[in-house]
PDB file of C-alpha atoms in Angstrom:
ATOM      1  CA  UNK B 767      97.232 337.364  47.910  1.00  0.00           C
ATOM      2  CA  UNK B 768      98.438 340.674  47.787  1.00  0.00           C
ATOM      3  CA  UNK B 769     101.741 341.105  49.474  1.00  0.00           C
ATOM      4  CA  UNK B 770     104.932 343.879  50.378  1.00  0.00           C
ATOM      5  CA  UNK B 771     107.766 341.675  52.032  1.00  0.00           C
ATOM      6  CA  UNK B 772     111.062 343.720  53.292  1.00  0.00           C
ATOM      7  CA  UNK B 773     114.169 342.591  53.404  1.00  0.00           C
ATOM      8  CA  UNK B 774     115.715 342.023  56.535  1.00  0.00           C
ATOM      9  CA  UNK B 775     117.309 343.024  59.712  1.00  0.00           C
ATOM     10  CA  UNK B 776     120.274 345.496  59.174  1.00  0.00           C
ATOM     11  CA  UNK B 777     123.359 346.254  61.698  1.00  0.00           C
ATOM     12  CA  UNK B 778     125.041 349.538  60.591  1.00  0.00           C
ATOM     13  CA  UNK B 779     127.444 352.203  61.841  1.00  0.00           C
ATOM     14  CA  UNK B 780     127.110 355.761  61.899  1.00  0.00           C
ATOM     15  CA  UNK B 781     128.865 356.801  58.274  1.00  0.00           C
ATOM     16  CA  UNK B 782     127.987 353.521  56.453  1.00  0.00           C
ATOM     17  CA  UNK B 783     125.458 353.136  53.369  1.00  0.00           C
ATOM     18  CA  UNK B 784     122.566 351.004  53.549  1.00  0.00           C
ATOM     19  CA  UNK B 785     119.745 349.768  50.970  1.00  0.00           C
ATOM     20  CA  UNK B 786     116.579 348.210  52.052  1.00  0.00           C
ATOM     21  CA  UNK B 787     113.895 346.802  50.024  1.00  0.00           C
ATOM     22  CA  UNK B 788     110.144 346.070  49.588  1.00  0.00           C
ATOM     23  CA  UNK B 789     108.921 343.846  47.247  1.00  0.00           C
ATOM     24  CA  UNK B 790     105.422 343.660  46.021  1.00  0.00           C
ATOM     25  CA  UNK B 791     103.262 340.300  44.579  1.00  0.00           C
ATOM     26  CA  UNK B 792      99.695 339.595  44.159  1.00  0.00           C
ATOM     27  CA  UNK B 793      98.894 342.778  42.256  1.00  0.00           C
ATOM     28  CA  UNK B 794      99.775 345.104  39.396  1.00  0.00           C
ATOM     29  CA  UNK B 795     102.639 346.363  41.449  1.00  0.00           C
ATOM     30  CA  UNK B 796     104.032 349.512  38.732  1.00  0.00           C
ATOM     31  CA  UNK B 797     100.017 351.007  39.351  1.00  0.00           C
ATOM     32  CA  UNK B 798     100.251 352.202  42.722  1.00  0.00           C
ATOM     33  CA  UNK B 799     102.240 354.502  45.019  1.00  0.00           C
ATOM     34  CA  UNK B 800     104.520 352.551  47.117  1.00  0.00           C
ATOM     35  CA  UNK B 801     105.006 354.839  50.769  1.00  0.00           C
ATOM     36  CA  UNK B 802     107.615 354.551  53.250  1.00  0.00           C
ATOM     37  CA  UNK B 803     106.984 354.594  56.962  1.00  0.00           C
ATOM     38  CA  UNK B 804     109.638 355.190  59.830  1.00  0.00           C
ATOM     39  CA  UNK B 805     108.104 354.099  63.067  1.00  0.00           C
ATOM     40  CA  UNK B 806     111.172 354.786  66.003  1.00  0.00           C
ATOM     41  CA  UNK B 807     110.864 352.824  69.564  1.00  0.00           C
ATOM     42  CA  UNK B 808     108.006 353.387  71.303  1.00  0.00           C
ATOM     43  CA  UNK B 809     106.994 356.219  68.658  1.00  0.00           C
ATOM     44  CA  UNK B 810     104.026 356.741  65.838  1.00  0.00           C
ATOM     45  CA  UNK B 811     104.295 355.967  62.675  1.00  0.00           C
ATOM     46  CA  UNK B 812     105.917 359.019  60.165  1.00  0.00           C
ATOM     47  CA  UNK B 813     105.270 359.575  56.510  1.00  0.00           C
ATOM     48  CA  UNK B 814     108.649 360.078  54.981  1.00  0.00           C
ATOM     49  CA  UNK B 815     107.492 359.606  51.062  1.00  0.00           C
ATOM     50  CA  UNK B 816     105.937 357.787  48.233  1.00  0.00           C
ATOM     51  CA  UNK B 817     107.582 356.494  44.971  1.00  0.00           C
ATOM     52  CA  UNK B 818     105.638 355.675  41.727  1.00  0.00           C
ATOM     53  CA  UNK B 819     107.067 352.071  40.473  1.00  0.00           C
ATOM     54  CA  UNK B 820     105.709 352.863  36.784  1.00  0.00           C
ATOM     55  CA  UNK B 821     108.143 355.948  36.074  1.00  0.00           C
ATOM     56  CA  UNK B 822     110.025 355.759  39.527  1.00  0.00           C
ATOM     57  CA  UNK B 823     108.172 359.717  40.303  1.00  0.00           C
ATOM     58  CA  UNK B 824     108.964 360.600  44.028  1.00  0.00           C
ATOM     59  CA  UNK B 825     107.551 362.816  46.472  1.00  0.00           C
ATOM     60  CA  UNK B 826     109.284 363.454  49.676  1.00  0.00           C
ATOM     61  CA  UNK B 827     108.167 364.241  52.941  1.00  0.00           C
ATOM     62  CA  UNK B 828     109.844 368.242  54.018  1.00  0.00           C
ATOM     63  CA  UNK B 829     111.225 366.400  57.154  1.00  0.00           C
ATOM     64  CA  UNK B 830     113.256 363.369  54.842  1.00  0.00           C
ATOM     65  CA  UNK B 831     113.802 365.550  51.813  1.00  0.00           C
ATOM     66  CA  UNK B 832     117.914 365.385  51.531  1.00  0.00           C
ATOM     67  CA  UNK B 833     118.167 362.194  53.992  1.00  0.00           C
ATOM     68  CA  UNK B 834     117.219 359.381  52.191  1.00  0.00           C
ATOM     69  CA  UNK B 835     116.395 358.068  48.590  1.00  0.00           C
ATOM     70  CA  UNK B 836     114.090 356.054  47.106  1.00  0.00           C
ATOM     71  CA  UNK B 837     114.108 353.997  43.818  1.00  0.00           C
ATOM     72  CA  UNK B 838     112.327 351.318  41.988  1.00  0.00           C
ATOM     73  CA  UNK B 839     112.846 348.268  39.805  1.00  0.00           C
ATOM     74  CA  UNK B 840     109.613 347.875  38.464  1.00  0.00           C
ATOM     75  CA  UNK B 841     110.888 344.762  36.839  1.00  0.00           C
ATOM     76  CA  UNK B 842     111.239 342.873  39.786  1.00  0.00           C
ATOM     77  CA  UNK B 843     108.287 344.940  41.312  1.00  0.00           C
ATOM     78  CA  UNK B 844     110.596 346.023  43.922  1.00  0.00           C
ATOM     79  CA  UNK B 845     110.919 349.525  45.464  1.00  0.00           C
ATOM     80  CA  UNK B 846     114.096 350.177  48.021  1.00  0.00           C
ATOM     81  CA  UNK B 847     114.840 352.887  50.398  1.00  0.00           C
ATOM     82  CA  UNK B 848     118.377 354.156  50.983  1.00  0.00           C
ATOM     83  CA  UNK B 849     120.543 356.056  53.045  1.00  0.00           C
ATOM     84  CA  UNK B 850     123.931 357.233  51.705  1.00  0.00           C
ATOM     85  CA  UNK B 851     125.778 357.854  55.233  1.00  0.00           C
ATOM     86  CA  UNK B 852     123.498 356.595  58.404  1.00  0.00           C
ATOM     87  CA  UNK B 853     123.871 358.379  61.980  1.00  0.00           C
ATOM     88  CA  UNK B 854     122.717 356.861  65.156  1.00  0.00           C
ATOM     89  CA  UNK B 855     119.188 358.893  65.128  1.00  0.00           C
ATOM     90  CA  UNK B 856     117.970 356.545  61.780  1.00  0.00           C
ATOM     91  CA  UNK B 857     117.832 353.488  64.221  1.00  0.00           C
ATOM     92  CA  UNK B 858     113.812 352.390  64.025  1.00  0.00           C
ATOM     93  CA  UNK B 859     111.603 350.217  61.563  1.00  0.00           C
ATOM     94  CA  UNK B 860     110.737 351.423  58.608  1.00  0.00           C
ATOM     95  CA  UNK B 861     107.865 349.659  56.678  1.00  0.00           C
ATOM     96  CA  UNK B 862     106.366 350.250  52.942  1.00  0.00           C
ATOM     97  CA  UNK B 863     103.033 350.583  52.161  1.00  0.00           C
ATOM     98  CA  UNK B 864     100.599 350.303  49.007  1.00  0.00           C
ATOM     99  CA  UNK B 865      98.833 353.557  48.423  1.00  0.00           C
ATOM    100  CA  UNK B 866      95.193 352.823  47.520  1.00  0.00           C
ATOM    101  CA  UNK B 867      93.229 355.883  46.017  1.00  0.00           C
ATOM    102  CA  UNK B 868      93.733 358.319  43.588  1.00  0.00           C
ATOM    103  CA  UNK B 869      97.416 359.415  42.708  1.00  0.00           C
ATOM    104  CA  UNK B 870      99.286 360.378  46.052  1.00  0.00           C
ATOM    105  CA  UNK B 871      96.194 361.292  47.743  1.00  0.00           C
ATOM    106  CA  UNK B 872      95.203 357.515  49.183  1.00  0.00           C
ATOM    107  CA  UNK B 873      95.410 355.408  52.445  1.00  0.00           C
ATOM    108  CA  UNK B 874      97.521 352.976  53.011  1.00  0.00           C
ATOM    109  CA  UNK B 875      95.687 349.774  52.636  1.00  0.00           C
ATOM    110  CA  UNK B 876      98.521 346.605  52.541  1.00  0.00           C
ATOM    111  CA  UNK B 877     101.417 347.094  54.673  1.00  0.00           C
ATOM    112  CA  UNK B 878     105.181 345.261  54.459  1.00  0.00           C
ATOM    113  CA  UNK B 879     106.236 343.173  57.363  1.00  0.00           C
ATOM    114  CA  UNK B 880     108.931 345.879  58.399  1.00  0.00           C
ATOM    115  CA  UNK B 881     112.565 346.149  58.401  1.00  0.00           C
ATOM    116  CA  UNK B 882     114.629 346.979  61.757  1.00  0.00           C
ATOM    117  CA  UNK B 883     117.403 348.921  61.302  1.00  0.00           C
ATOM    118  CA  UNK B 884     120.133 349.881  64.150  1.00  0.00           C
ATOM    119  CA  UNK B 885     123.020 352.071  63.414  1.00  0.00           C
ATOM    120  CA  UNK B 886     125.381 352.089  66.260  1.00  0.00           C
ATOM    121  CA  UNK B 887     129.038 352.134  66.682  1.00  0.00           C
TER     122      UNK B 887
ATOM    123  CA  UNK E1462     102.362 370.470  58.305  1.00  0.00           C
ATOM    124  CA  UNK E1463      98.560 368.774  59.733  1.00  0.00           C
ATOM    125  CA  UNK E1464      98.778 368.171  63.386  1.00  0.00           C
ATOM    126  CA  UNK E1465      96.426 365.294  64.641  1.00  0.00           C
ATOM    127  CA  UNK E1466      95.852 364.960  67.950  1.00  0.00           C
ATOM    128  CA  UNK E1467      94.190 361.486  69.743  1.00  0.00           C
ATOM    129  CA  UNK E1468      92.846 361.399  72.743  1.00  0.00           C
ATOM    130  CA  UNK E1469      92.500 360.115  75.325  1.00  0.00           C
ATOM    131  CA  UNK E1470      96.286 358.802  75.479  1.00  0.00           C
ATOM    132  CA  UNK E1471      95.074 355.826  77.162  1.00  0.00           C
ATOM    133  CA  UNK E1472      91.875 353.868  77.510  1.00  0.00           C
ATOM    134  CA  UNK E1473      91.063 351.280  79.787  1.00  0.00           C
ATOM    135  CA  UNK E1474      88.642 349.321  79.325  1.00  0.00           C
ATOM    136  CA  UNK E1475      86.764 345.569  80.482  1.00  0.00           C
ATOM    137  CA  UNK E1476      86.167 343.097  77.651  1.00  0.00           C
ATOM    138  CA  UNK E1477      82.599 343.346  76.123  1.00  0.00           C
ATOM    139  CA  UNK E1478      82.879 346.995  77.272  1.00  0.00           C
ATOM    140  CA  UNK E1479      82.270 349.991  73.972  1.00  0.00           C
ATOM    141  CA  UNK E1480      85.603 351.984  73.542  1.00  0.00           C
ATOM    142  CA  UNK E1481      85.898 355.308  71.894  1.00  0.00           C
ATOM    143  CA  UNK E1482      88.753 357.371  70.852  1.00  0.00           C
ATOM    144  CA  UNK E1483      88.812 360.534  69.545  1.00  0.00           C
ATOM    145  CA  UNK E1484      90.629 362.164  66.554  1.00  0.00           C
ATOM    146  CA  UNK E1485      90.964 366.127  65.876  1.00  0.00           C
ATOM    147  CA  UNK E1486      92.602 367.564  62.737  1.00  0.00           C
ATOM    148  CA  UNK E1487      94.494 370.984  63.262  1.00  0.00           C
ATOM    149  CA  UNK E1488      92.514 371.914  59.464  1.00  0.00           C
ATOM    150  CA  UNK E1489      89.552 370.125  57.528  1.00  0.00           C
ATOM    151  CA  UNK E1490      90.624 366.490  56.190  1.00  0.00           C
ATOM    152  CA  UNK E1491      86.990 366.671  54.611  1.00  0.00           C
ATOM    153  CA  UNK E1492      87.167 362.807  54.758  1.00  0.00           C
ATOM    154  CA  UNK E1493      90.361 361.896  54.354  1.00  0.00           C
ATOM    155  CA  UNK E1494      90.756 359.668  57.373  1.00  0.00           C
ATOM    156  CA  UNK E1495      91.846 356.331  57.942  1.00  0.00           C
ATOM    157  CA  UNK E1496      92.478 354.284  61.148  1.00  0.00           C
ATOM    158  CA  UNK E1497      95.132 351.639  62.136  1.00  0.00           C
ATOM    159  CA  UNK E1498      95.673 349.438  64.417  1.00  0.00           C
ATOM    160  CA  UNK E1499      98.677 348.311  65.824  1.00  0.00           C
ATOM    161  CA  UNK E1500      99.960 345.334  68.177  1.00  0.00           C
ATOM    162  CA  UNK E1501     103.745 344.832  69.240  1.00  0.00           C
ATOM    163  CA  UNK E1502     105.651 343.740  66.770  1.00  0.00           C
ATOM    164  CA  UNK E1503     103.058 343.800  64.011  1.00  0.00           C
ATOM    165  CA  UNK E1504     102.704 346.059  61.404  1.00  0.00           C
ATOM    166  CA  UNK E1505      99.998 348.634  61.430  1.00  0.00           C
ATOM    167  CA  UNK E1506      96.431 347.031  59.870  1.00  0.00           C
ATOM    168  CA  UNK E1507      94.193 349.605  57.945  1.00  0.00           C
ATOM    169  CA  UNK E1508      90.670 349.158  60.049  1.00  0.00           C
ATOM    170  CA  UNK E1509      89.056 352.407  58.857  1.00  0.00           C
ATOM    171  CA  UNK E1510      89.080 354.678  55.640  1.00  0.00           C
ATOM    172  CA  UNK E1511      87.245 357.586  54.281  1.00  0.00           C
ATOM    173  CA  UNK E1512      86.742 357.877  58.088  1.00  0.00           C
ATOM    174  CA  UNK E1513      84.001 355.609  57.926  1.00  0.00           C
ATOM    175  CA  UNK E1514      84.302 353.025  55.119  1.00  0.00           C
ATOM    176  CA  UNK E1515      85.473 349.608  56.930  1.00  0.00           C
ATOM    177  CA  UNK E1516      88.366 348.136  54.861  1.00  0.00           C
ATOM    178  CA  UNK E1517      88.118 344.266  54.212  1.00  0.00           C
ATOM    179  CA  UNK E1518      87.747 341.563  56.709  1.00  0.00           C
ATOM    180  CA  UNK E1519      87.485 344.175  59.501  1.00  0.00           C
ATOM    181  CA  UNK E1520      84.903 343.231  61.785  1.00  0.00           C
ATOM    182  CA  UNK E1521      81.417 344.972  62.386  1.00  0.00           C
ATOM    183  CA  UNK E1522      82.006 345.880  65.713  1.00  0.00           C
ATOM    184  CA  UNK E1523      84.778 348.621  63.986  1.00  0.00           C
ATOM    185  CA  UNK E1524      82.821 351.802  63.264  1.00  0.00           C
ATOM    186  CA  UNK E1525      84.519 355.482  62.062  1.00  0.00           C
ATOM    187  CA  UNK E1526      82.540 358.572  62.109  1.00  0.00           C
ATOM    188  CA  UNK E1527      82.929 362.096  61.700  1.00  0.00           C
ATOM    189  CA  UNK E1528      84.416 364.733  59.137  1.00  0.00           C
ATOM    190  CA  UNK E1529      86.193 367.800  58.543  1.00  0.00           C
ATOM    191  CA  UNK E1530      88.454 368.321  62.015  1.00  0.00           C
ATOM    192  CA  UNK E1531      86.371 365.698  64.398  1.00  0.00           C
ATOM    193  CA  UNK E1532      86.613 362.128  64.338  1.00  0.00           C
ATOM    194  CA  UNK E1533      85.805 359.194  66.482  1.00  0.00           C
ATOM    195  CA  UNK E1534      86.417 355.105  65.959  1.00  0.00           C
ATOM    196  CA  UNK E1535      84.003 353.204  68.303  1.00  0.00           C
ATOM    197  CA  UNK E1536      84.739 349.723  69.272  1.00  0.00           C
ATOM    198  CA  UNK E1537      80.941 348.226  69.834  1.00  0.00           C
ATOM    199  CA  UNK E1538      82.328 345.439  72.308  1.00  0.00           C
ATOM    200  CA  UNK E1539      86.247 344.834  72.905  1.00  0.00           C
ATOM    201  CA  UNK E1540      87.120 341.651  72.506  1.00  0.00           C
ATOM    202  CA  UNK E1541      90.643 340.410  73.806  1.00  0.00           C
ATOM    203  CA  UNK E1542      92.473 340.746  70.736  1.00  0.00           C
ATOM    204  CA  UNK E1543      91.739 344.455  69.981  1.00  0.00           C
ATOM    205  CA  UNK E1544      93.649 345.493  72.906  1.00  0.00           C
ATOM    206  CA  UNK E1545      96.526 347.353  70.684  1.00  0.00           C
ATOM    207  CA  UNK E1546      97.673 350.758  69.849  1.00  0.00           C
ATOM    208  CA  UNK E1547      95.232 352.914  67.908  1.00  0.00           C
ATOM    209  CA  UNK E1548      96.607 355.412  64.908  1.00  0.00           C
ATOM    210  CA  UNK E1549      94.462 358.139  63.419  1.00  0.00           C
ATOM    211  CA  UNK E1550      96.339 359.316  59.839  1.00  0.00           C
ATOM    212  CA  UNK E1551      95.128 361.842  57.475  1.00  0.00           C
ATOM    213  CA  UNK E1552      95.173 361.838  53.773  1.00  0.00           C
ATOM    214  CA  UNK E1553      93.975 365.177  52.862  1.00  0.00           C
ATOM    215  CA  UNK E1554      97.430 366.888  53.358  1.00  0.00           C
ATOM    216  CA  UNK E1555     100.454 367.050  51.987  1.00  0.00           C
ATOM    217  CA  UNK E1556     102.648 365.285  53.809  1.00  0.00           C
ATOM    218  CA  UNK E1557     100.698 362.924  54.904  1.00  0.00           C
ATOM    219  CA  UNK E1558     100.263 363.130  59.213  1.00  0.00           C
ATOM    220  CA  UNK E1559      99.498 360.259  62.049  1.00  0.00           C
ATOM    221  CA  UNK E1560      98.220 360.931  65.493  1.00  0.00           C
ATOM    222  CA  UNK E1561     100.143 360.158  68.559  1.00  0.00           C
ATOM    223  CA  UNK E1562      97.996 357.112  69.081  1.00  0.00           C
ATOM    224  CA  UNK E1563      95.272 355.765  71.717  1.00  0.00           C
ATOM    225  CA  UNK E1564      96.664 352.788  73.881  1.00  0.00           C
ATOM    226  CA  UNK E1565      93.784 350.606  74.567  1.00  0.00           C
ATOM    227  CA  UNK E1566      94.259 348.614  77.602  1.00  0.00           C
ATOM    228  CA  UNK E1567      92.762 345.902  79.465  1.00  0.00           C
ATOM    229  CA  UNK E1568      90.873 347.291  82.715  1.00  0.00           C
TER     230      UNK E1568
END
C-alpha cells in the first residue's frame, strides 16, 4: 500500500524552531515530487512547494519562499518541512503529498495524514 | 498567480439528489484539473484528474468535465457520505492554486 505518514502534533512558541516530517512506503519514494500543503482553520488548502527526494531539488511557492525549508533523506524515504523561528500566523495543518505526473507539473494523488501545528505563547 | 473560483459556496442538497459545482480558472489550465474532496478531520482525497479522468476506487457516480477556464464535477446521486467540502486545484500553473471550495450540505 502506498503510504505518506507525518509525524505528529507539535506545541511551539512564537521564536522557536520546528521540524516536521513525512515519510513515504509502498513505492519508489526518491521518483516523485513530494508537495507540501498548509491548510489554516476553516481555510483551503495552499501550495507552499515541492521537493525532489532523488537530488533533494526544491521549488518554492512566491508566498513561502524565505519562510520555511524543505529537505530530504532519501535514505529513509523521508522528506521534512521546517521553520527556523515560528510566529503565531504558522498555526494550521500542513500535509505532504505525492506528485503524480510529469516532473512538477502533476496532481496530487496520495496524501499524508497531516500534522497540526500551534505556535502560541 | 491562477485564481480559481468555486461556486456556488454552498450546496444543499437531498440524498439521491444530482449535485453540481462549478470551477472557473482566471487563465486556460488546458486540462490540468483535479478535484478533492474533503471531510473534517480527513485529509483531502484526489476524486478527479485531468478534469475528467476518475482516480482509483472513486465511484461512478463522480464525473469531471470541462477544459480550458470552465469546469464542473457532477455528483450523479449523493449518497450520505459525500456530504464534505469540495476543492477544485489546478496544475497547469506555476504555483500550483486551489479554489475556495463548495460545501455540500445535507438539505
Amino acid at each position: 500500500e502506498v503510504q505518506l505518514v507525518q509525524s505528529g502534533v507539535e506545541l511551539r512558541k512564537p521564536g522557536e524552531s520546528l521540524k516536521i516530517s513525512c515519510k513515504g512506503s509502498g513505492y519508489r519514494f526518491n521518483l516523485y515530487w513530494i508537495v507540501w500543503v498548509r491548510q489554516m482553520p476553516g481555510k483551503g488548502p495552499e501550495w507552499m512547494g515541492v521537493i525532489y527526494p532523488g537530488d533533494s531539488d526544491t521549488r518554492y511557492s512566491p508566498s513561502f519562499q524565505g519562510q520555511v525549508t524543505f529537505s530530504a533523506d532519501k535514505s529513509i524515504s523521508t522528506v521534512y518541512l521546517q521553520w527556523a523561528s515560528l510566529r503565531a500566523s504558522d498555526s494550521a495543518l500542513y500535509y505532504c503529498a505525492r506528485l503524480q505526473g510529469v516532473s512538477i507539473r502533476g496532481y496530487m494523488d496520495v496524501w499524508g495524514n497531516g500534522t497540526a501545528v500551534a505556535v502560541s505563547s | 498567480e491562477m485564481v480559481m473560483t468555486q461556486s456556488p459556496g454552498t450546496l444543499s442538497v437531498s440524498p439521491g439528489e444530482r449535485a453540481t459545482l462549478s470551477c472557473r480558472a482566471s487563465q486556460s489550465v488546458g486540462s490540468n484539473l483535479a478535484w478533492f474532496q474533503q471531510k473534517p478531520g480527513q485529509a483531502p482525497r484526489l476524486l478527479i484528474y485531468g478534469a475528467s479522468s476518475r482516480a482509483t476506487g472513486i465511484p461512478a457516480r463522480f464525473s469531471g468535465s470541462g477544459s480550458g477556464t470552465e469546469f464542473t464535477l457532477t455528483i450523479s446521486s449523493l449518497q450520505s457520505e459525500d456530504f464534505a467540502v469540495y476543492y477544485c486545484q489546478q496544475y497547469n500553473n506555476w504555483p500550483q492554486t486551489f479554489g475556495q471550495g463548495t460545501k455540500v450540505e445535507i438539505k
